[in-house]
CSV table of C-alpha atoms and ligand atoms in Angstrom, one decimal:
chain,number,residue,atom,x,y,z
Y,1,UNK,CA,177.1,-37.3,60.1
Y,2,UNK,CA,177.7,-39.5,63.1
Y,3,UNK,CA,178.6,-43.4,62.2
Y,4,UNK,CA,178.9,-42.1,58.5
Y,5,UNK,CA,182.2,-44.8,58.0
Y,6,UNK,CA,179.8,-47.4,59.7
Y,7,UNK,CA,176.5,-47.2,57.7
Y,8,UNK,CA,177.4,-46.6,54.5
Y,9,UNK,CA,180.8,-48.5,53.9
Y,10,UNK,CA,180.8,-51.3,55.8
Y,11,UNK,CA,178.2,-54.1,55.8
Y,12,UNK,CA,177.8,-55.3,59.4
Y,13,UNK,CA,178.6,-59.1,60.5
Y,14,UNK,CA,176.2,-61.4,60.6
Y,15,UNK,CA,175.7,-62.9,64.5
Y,16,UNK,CA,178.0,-66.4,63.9
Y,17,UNK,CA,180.7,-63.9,62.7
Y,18,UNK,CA,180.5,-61.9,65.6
Y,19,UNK,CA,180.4,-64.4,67.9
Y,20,UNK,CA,183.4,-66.0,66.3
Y,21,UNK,CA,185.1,-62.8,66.4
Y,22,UNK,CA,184.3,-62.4,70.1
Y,23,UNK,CA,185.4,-65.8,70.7
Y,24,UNK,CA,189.2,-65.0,68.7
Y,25,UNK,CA,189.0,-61.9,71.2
Y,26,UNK,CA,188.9,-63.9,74.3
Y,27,UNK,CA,191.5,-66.4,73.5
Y,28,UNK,CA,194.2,-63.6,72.7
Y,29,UNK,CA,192.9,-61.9,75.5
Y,30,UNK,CA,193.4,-65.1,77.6
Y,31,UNK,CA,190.7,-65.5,78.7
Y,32,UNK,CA,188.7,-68.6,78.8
Y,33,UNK,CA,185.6,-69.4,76.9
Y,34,UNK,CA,183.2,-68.8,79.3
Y,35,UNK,CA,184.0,-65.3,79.1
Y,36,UNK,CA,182.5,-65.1,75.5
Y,37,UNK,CA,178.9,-64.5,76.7
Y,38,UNK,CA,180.1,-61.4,78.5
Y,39,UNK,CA,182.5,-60.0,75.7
Y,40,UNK,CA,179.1,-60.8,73.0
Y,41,UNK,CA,176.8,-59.0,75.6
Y,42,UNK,CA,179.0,-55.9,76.3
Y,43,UNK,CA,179.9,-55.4,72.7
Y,44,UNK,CA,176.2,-55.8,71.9
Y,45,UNK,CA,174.6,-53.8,74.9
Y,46,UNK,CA,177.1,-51.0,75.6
Y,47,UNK,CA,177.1,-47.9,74.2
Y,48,UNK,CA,179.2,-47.9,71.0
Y,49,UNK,CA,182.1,-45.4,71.6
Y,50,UNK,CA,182.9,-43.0,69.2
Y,51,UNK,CA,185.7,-42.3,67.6
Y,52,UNK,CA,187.8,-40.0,66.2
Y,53,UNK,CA,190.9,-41.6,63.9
Y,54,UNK,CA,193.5,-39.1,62.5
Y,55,UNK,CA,196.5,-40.3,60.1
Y,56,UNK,CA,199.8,-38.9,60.3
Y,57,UNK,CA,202.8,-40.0,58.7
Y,58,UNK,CA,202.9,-43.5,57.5
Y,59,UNK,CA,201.6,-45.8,55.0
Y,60,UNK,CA,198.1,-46.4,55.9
Y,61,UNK,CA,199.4,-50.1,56.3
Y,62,UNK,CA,197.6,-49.8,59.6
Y,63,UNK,CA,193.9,-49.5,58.5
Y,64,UNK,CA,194.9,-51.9,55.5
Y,65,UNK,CA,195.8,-54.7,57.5
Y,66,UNK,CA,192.6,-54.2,59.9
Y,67,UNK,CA,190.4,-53.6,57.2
Y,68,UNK,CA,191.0,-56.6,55.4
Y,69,UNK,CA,191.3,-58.6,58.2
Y,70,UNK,CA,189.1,-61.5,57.7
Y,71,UNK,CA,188.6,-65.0,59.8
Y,72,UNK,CA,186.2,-64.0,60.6
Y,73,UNK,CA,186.3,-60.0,59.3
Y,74,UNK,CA,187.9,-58.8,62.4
Y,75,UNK,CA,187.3,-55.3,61.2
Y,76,UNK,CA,183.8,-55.6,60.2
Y,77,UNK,CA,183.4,-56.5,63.9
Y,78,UNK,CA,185.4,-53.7,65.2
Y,79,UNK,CA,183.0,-51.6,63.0
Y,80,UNK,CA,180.3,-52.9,64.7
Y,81,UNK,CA,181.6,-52.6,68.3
Y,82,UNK,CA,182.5,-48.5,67.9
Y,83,UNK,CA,180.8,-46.0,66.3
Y,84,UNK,CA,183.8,-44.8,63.5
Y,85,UNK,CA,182.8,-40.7,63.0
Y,86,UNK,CA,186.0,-39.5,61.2
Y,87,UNK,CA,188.4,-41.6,59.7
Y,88,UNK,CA,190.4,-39.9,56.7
Y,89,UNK,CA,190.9,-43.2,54.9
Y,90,UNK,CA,187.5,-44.3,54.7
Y,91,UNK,CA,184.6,-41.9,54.9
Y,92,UNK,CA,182.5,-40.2,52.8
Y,93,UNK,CA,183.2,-36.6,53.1
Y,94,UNK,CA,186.1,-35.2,51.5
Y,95,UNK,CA,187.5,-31.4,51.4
Y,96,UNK,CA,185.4,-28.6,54.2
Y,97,UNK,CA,183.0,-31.2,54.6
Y,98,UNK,CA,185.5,-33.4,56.2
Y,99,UNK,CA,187.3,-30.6,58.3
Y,100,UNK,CA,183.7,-29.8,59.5
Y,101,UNK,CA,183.2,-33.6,60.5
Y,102,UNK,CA,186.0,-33.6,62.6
Y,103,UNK,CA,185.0,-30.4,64.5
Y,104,UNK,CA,181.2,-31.4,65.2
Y,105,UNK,CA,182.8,-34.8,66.4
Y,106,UNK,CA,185.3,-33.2,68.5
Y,107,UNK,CA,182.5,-30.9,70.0
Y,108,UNK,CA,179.2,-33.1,70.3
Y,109,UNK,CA,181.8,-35.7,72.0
Y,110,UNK,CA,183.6,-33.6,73.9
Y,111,UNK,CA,185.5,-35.7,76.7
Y,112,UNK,CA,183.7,-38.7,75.3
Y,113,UNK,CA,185.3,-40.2,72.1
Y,114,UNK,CA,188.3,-42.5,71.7
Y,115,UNK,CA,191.0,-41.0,69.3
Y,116,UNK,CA,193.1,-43.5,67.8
Y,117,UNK,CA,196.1,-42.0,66.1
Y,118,UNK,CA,197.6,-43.7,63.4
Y,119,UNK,CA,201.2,-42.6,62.2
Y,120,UNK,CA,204.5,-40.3,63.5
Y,121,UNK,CA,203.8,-36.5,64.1
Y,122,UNK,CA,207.1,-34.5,62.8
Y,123,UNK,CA,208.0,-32.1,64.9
Y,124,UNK,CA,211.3,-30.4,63.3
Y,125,UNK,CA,210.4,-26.8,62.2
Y,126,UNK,CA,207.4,-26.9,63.6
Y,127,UNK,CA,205.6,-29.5,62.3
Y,128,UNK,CA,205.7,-28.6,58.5
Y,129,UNK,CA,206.4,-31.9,57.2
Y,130,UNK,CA,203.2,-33.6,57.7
Y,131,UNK,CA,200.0,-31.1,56.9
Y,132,UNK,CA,196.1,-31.7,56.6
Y,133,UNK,CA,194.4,-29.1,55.7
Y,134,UNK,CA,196.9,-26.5,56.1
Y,135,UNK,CA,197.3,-27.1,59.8
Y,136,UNK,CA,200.8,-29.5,60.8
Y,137,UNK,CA,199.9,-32.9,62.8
Y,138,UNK,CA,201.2,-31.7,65.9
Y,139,UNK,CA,198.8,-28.6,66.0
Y,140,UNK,CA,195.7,-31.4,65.3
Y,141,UNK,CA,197.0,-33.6,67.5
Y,142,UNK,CA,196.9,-30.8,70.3
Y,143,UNK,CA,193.8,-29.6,69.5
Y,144,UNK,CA,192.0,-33.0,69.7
Y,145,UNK,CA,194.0,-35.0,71.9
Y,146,UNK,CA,192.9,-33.0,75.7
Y,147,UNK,CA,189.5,-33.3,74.5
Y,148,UNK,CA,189.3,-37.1,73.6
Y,149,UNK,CA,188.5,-39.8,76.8
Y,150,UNK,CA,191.4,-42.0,75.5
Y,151,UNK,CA,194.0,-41.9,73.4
Y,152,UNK,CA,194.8,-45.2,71.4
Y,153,UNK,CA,198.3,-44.8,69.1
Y,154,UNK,CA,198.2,-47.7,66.5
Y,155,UNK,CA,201.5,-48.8,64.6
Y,156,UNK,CA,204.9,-48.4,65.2
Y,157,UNK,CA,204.9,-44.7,63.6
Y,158,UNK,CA,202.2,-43.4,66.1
Y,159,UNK,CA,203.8,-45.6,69.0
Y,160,UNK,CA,207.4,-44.7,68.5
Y,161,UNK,CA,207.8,-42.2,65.9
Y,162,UNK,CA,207.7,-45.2,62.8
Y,163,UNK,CA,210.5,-45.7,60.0
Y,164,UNK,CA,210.7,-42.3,59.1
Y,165,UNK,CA,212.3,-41.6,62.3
Y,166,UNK,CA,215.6,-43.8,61.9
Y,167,UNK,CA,218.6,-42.1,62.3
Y,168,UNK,CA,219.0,-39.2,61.3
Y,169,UNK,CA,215.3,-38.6,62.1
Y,170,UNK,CA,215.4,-35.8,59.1
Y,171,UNK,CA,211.5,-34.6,60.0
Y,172,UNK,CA,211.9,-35.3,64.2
Y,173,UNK,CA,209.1,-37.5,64.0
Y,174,UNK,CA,207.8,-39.1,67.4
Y,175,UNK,CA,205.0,-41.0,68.9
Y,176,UNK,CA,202.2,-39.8,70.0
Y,177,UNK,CA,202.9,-40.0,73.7
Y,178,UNK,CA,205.9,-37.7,73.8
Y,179,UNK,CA,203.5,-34.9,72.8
Y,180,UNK,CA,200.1,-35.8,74.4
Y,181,UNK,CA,199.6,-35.3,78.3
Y,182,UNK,CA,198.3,-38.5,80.6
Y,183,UNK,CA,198.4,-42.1,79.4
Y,184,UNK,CA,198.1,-43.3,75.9
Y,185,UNK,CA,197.5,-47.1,75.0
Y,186,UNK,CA,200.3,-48.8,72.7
Y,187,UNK,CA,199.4,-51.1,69.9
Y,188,UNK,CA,202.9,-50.9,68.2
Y,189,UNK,CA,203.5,-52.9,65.0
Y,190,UNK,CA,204.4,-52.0,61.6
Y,191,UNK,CA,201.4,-53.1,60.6
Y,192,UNK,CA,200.2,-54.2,64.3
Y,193,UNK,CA,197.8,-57.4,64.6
Y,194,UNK,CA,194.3,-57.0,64.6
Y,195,UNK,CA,193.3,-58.3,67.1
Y,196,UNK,CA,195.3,-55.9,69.3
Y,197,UNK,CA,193.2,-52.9,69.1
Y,198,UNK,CA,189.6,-55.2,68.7
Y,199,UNK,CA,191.0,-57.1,71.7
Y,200,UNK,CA,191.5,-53.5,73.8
Y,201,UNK,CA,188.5,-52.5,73.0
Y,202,UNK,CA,186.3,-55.0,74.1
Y,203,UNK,CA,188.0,-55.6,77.2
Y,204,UNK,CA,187.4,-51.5,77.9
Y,205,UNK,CA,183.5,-53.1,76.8
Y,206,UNK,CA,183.5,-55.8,79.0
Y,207,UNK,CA,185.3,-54.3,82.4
Y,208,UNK,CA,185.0,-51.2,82.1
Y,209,UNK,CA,189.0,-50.8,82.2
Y,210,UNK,CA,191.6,-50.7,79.9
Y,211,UNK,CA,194.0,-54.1,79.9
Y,212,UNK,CA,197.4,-54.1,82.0
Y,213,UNK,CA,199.9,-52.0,79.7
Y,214,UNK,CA,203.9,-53.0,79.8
Y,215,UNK,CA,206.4,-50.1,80.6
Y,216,UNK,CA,205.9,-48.8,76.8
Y,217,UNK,CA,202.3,-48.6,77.4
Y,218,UNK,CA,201.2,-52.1,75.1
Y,219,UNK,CA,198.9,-54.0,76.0
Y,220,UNK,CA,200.3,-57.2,78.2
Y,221,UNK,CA,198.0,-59.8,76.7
Y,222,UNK,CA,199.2,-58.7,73.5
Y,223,UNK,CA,203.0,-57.9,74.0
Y,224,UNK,CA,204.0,-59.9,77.7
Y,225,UNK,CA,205.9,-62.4,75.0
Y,226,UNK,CA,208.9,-62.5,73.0
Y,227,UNK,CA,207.5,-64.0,69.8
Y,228,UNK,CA,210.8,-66.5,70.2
Y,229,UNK,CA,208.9,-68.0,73.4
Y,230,UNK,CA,206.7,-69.2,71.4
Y,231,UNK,CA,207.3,-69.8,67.8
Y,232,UNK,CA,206.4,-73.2,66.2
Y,233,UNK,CA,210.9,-73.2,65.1
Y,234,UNK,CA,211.8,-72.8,68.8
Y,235,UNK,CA,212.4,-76.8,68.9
Y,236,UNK,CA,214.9,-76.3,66.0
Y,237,UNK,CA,216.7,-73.3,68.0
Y,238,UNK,CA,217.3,-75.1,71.4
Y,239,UNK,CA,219.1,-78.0,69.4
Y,240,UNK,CA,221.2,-75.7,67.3
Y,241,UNK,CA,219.8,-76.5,63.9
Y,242,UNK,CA,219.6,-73.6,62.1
Y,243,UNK,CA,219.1,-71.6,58.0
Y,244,UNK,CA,222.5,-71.1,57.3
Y,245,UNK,CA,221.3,-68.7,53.7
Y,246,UNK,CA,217.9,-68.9,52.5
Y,247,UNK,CA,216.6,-71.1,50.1
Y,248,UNK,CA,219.3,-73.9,52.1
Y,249,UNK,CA,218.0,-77.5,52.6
Y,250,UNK,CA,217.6,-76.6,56.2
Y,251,UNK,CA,215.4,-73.3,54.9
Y,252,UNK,CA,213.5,-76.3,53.3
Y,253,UNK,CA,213.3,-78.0,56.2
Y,254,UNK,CA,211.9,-75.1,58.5
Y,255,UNK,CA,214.6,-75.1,60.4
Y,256,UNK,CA,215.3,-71.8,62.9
Y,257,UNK,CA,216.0,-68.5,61.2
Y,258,UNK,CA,218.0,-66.9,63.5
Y,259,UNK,CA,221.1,-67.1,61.4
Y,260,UNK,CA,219.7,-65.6,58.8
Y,261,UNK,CA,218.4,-62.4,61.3
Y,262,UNK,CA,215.3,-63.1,62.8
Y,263,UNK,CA,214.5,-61.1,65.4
Y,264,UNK,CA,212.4,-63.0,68.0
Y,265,UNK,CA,214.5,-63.3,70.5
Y,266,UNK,CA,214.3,-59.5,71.5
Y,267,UNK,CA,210.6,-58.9,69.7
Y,268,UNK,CA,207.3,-58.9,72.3
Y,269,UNK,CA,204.5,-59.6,70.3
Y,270,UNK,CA,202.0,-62.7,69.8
Y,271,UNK,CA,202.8,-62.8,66.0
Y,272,UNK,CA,203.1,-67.1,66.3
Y,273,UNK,CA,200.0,-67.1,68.1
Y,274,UNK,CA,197.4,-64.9,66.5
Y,275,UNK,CA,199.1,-65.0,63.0
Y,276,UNK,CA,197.4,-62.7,60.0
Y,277,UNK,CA,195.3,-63.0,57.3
Y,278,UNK,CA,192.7,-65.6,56.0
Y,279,UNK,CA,195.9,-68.3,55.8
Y,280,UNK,CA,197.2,-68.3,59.2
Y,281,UNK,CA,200.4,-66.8,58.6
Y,282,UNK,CA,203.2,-64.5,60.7
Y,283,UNK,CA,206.7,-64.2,58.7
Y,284,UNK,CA,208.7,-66.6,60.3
Y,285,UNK,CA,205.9,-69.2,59.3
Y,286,UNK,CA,206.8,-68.5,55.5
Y,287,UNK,CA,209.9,-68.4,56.4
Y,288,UNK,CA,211.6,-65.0,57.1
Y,289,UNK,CA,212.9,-63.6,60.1
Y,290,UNK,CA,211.3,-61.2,62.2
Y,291,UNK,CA,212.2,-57.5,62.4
Y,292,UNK,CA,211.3,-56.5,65.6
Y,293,UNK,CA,208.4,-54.3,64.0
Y,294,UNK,CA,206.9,-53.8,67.3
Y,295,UNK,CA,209.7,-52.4,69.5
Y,296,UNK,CA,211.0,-48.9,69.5
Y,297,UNK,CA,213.3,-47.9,66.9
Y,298,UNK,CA,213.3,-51.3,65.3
Y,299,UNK,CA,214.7,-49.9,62.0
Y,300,UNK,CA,217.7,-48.9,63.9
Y,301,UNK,CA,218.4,-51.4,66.8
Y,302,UNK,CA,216.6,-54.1,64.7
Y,303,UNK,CA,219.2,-53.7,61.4
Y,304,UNK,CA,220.8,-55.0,59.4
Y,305,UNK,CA,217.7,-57.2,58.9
Y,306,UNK,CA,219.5,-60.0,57.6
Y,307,UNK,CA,222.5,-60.3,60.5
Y,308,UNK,CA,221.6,-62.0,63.5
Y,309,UNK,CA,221.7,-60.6,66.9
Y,310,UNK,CA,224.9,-59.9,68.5
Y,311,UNK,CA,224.0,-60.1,72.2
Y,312,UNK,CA,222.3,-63.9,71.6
Y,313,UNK,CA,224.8,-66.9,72.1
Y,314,UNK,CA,223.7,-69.6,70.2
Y,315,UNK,CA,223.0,-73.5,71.2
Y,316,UNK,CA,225.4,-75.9,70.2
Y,317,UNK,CA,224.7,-78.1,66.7
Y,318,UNK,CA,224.1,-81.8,66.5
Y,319,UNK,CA,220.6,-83.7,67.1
Y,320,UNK,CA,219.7,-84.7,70.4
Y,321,UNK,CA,219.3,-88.3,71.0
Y,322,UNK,CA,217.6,-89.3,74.0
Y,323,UNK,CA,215.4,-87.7,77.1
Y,324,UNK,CA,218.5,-87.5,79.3
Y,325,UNK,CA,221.0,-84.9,77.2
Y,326,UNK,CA,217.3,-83.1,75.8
Y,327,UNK,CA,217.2,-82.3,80.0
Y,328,UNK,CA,220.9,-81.4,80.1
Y,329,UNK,CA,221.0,-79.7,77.0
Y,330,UNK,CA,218.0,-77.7,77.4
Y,331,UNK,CA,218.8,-77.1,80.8
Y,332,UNK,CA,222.5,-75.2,79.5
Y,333,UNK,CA,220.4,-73.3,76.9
Y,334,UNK,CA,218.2,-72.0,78.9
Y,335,UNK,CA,220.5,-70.8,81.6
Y,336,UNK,CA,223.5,-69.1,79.2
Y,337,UNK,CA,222.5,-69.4,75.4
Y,338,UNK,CA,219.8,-66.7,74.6
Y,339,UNK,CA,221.2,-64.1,77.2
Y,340,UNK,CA,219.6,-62.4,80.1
Y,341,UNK,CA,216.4,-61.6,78.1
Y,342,UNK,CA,216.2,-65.5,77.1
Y,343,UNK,CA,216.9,-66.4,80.9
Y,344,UNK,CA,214.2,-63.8,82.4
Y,345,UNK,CA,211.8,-65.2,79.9
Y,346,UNK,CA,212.2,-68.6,80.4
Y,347,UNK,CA,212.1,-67.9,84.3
Y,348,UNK,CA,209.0,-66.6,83.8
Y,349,UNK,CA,207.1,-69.2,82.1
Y,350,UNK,CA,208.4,-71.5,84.7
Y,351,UNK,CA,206.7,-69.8,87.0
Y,352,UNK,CA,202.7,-70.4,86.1
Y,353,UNK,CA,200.6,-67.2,86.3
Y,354,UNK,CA,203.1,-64.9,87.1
Y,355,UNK,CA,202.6,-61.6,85.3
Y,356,UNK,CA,205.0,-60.3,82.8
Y,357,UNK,CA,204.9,-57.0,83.8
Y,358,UNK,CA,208.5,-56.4,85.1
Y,359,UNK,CA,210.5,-57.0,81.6
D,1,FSX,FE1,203.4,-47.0,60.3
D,1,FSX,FE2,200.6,-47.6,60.0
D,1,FSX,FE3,204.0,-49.3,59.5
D,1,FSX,FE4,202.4,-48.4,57.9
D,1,FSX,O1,199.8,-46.4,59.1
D,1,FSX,S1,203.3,-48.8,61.6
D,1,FSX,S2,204.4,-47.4,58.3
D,1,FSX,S3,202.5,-50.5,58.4
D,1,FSX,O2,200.7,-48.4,58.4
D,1,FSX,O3,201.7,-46.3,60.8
D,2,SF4,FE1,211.6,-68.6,65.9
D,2,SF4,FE2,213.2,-66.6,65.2
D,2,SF4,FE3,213.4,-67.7,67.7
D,2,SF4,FE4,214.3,-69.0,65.6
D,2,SF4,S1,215.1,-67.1,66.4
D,2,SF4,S2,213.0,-69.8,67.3
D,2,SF4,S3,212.8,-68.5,64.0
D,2,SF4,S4,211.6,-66.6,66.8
D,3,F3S,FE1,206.5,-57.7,63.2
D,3,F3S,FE2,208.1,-59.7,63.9
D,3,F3S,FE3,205.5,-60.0,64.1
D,3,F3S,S1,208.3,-58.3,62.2
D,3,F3S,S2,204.7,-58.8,62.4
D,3,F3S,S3,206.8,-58.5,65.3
D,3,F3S,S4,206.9,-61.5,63.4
């Protein structure tokens, strides 16, 4: 039973793929190539963990985006790293067979395994709205949650309680870590990057830790950033040339979409930097805002999608012509236009190597 996902589903990488992958790894990680050795060797030489994945309520968008990660096959590497024992989407076993999976797991492994939840647990009227088996996701999540080493939540639904808890919540869902006791690990996203979960994992590999968490519990080499800090349209925001309706000559021209509702300035995530799929691509890159799909109750706080911000003042318009007024100018921006999140962020980059764990 054990590694059934592993053996017969997915074919493993090939060693340039996985080196390639661990190399990926390292740079969203931060850490410099030297490092790649140690990340190959640990993910190569270390016991593969197992691990226990349950689904919820969502879309499965989660384990779509990972699965067909590619450049390299991000997920064929994180197959290769743990050792996958139940996972509703893609074993085998179907029916008793898979109920009896989960159990053996959950006993041969008990206190050992990673669980990485995917998806909101309801919790009005007990739970009834979401059911596996004829048992609700909150009495699964309690009965393998204490027994599991760690407790990974991937997705906005599992981190926060997902879409289906916007206002008026009408099944009470919630994240995982409102029901589960002791700390649980963050990779928040609607569908999260990747790289997020393959980069936790391997640093757990490698150092035998888990990486520095933010306030909400995500991972700080993954979400320390606003995406605004560094998207490749930032240039375009600071002068004040902006989409004034899509499909505009200045959508043509790339310009900033912050008009138009994108949500960077109050989104942490690395979306510009690690982009997805096999063409290098986040959404602001094709040109649509951001939603905020990685902060808590996005599809409240984050909506309408298509207004901007209220609490962001804007840069003036006009092109700037020469060093001297780019200083000035810049200089204003940064100190009143994008607010006090804007200002704390900006302070921060300023300020090499400081840690941006106190947002
Ligand atoms: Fe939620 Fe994951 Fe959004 Fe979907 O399953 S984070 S709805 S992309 O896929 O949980
Ligand atoms: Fe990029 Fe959006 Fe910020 Fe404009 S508002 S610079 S498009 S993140
Ligand atoms: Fe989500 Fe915004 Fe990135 S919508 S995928 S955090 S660009």
């Amino acid at each position: 039973m054990a590694d059934t996902v592993n053996k017969t589903l997915v074919p493993r990488l090939d060693r340039r793929g996985f080196i390639k992958g661990c190399t990926m790894a390292a740079a969203a990680l931060g850490l410099s190539e030297t490092m790649v050795p140690k990340l190959v060797e640990a993910a190569t030489t270390a016991q593969r963990p197992p691990v226990v994945w349950l689904h919820f309520q969502e879309c499965t968008g989660c384990t779509e985006s990972l699965l067909r990660a590619s450049h390299p096959d991000l997920g064929r590497l994180l197959l290769d790293i743990i050792s996958l024992d139940y996972h509703e989407t893609v074993m085998a076993a179907a029916g008793h067979q898979a109920e009896q999976n989960l159990k053996d797991t959950i006993e041969k492994y008990n206190g050992k395994f990673v669980l990485v939840v995917e998806g909101g647990i309801p919790t009005k009227d007990n739970g009834i709205y979401c059911k596996i088996a004829g048992k609700t996701a909150m009495a699964i999540l309690a009965e393998v949650a204490p027994k599991a080493a760690a407790v990974i939540a991937i997705g906005t639904c599992a981190t926060f309680g997902g879409v289906q808890a916007a206002a008026p919540n009408p099944t009470g869902s919630v994240g995982v870590q409102s029901l589960v006791k002791g700390p649980v690990v963050n990779i928040s996203g609607c569908p999260p990057n990747p790289i997020a979960l393959l980069g936790t994992i391997l640093h757990f590999l490698t150092f035998k830790r888990l990486p520095a968490l933010d306030k909400l519990g995500r991972p700080l080499f993954a979400y320390g950033r606003r995406n605004h800090d560094h998207c490749e349209r930032r240039p375009h925001f600071d002068e004040g040339r902006f989409v004034e309706q899509f499909g505009d000559e200045f959508h043509r021209q790339g310009y900033c979409l912050y008009k138009v509702g994108c949500k960077g300035p109050e989104t942490f995530a690395n979306c510009p930097a690690v982009r997805f799929n096999d063409v290098d691509v986040w959404p602001v890159s094709v040109g649509h805002g951001c939603i905020g799909c990685t902060e808590p109750n996005f599809w409240d706080t984050m909506t309408p999608f298509y207004e901007r911000l209220p609490n962001v003042k804007i840069p003036g318009s006009g092109i700037i012509a020469d060093a001297d007024s780019v200083g000035k100018k810049v200089l204003g921006v940064t100190a009143a236009a994008v607010g006090i999140h804007a200002a704390v962020g900006i302070g921060k980059r300023l300020v090499k190597g400081k840690k941006e764990d106190d947002k």
